[in-house]
XYZ file of C-alpha atoms in Angstrom:
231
model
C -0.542 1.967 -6.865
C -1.224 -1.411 -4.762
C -4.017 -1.343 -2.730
C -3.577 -3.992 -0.411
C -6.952 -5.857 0.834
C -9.059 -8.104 2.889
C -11.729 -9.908 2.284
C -14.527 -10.539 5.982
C -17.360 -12.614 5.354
C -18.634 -16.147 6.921
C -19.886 -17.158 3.657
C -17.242 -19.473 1.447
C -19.515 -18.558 -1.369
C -19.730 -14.670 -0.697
C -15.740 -14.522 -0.295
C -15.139 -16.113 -3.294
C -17.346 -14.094 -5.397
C -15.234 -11.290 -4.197
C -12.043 -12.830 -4.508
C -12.707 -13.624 -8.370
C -13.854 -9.765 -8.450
C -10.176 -8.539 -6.565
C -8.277 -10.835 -9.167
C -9.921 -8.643 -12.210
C -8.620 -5.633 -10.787
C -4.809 -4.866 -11.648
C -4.783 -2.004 -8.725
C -5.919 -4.259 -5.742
C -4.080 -7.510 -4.036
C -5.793 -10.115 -1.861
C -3.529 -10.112 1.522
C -6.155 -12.660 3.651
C -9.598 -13.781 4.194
C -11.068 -14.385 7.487
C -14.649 -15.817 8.195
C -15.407 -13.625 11.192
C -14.309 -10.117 12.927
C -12.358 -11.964 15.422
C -9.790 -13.553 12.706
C -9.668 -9.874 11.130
C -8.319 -8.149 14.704
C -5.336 -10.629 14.621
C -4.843 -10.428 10.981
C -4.949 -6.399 11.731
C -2.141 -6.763 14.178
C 0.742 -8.281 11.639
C -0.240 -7.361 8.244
C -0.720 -3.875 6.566
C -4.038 -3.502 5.122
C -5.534 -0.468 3.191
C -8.964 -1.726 2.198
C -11.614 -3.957 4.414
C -14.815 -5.872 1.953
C -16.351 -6.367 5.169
C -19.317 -8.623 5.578
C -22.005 -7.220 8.376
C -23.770 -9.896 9.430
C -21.343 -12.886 11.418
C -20.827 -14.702 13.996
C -19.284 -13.672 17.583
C -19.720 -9.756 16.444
C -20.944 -7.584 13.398
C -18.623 -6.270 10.724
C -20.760 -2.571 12.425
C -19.708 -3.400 15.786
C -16.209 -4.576 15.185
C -15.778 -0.792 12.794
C -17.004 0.862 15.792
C -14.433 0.100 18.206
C -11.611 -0.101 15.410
C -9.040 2.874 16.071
C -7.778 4.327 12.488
C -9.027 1.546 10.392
C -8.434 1.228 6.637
C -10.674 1.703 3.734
C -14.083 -0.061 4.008
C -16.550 -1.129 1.864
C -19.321 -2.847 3.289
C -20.785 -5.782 1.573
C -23.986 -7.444 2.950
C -27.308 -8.676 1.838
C -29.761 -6.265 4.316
C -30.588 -2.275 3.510
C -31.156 -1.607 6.980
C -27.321 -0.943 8.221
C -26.561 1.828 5.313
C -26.852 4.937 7.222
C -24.717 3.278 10.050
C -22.522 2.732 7.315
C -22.053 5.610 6.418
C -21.839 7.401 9.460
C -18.825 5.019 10.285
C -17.030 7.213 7.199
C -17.218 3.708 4.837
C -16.444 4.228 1.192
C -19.208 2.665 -0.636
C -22.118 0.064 0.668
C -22.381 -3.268 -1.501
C -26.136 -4.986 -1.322
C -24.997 -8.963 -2.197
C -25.163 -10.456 -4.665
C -22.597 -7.634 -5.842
C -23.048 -7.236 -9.911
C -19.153 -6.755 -11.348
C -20.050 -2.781 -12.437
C -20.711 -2.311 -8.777
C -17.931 -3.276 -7.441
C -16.027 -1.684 -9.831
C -17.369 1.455 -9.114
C -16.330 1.059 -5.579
C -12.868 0.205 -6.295
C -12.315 3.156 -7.880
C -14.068 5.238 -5.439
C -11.238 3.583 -3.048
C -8.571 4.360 -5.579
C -9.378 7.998 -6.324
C -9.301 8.286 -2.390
C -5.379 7.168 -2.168
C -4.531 9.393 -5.239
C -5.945 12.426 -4.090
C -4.111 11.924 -0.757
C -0.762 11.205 -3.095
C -1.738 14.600 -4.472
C -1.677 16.444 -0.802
C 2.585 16.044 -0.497
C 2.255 13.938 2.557
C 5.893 13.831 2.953
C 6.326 10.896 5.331
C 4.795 7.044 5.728
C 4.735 4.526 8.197
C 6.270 0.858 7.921
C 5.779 -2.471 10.155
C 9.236 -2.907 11.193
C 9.682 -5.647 13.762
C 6.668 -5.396 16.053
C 5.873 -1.672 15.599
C 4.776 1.199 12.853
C 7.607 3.305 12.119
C 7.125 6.785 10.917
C 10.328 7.618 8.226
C 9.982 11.142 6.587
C 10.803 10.906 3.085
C 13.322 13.439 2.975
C 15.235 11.068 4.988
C 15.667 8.154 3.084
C 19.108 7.588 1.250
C 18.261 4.650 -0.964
C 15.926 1.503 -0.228
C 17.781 -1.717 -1.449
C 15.519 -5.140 -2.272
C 16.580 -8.198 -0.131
C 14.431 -11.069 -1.160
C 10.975 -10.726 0.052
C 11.893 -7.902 2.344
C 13.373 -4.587 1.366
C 15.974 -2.326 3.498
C 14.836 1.322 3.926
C 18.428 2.724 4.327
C 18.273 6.440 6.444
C 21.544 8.231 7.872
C 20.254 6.687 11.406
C 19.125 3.252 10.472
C 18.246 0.352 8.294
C 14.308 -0.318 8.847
C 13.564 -4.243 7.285
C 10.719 -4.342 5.924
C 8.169 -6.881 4.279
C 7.559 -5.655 0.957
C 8.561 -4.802 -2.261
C 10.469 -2.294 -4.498
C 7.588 -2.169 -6.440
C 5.004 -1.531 -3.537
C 7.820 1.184 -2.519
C 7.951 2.651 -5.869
C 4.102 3.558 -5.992
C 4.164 4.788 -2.231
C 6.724 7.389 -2.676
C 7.075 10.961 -4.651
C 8.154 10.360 -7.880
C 10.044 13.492 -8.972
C 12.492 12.727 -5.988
C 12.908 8.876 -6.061
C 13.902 6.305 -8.924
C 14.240 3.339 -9.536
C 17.730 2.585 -10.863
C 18.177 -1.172 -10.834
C 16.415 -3.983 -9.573
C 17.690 -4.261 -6.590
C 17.493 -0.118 -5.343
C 15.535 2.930 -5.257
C 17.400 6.249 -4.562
C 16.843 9.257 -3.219
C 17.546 11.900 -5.815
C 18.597 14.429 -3.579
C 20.944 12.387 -1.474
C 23.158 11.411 -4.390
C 26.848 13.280 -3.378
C 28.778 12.532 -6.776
C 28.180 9.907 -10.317
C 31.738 7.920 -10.567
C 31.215 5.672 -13.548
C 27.981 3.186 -13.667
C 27.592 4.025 -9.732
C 25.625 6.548 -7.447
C 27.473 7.910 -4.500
C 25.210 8.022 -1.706
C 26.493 8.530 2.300
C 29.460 5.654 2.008
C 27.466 3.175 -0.114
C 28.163 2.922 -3.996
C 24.821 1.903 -6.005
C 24.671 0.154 -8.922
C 23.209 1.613 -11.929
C 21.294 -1.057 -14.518
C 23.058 -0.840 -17.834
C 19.637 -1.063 -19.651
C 18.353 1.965 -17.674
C 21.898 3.847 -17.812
C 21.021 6.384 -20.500
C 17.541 7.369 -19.146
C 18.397 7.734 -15.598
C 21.658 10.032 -16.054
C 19.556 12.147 -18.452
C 17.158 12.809 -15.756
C 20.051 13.229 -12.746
C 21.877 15.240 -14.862
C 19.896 17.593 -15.569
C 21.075 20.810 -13.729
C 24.976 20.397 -14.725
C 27.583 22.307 -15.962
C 29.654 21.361 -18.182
């Protein structure tokens, strides 16, 4: 799993302290900083985030305020150096509350608090996610997808309808999507188990495309697609 975060806070020294924490941990990667609330509503508008360390106290308008008026906003832990805003906190549906300076073991305890939160909604079969394609969220049902193919720094999510470009990676795609159904069969694609129409030699037939199979992964991956056969 890759928790994608961002780090709010008008102190250089405060986001740093957290930044050194974020590196530690294998599950979570930094995706921006800002210094105030307004920098995190245009950050919020291009980049997928999953979990706010949001500072309460800065300039312009409080981490509280700016939570308030935030329509379905990701994971946040609040991090600040005053008792008085916990039950707000809390009432706002935050994840854990972080008095500064934040000891290592706390924050780690957070973290995890965050992580068991994704996994347990892993666990409930959503069987759909949305994707920043172009200037909107696109909702693609699982079910859907043939085979998602790596381009770069981008991948292509490949449906019967479409081919959604998208900035990310196999492995972010990988974690985000049921694993009895999809695999990873070479660097460069992720299939849909169910969509595969026929196995002609080191390739997967899927719609009209042909997909490469990796010849290290060969063995392993026929086992498991081949499982239900007769001979």
């Amino acid at each position: 799993m890759d928790i994608k975060c961002v780090i709010v806070d008008d102190e250089p020294v405060a986001r740093k302290g957290i930044r050194g924490y974020v590196e530690k941990i294998d599950f979570l990667t930094l995706v921006g900083e800002c210094e105030n609330a307004i920098e995190l509503n245009s950050l919020l508008k291009v980049q997928q985030v999953d979990l706010l360390f949001l500072d309460i106290e800065m300039p312009y308008l409080s981490g509280i305020d700016f939570l308030t008026g935030l329509l379905n906003p990701p994971k946040v832990i609040l991090t600040t150096a005053y008792t008085q805003y916990a039950l707000q906190g809390y009432e706002l549906d935050v994840v854990d509350y972080l008095l500064k300076p934040v000891p290592f073991e706390r924050f780690l305890k957070a973290v995890n608090k965050v992580y068991s939160l994704f996994e347990e909604k892993k666990e409930e079969g959503e069987d759909f996610f949305f994707v920043k394609s172009g200037k909107q969220y696109k909702k693609i049902f699982f079910d859907e997808i043939l085979f998602i193919e790596s381009l770069e720094n981008y991948v292509v999510i490949h449906t019967a309808n479409a081919k959604d470009i998208v900035h990310s990676t196999l492995k972010n795609m990988i974690t985000s999507l049921p694993s009895g159904k999809f695999l990873q069969v070479h660097r460069s694609y992720i299939i849909n188990s169910t969509q595969i129409r026929s196995i002609e030699g080191n390739q997967l037939i899927i719609g009209t495309d042909k997909i490469p199979v990796s010849k290290s992964q060969r063995e392993e991956i026929f086992r498991t697609l081949l499982k239900n056969r007769l001979e």
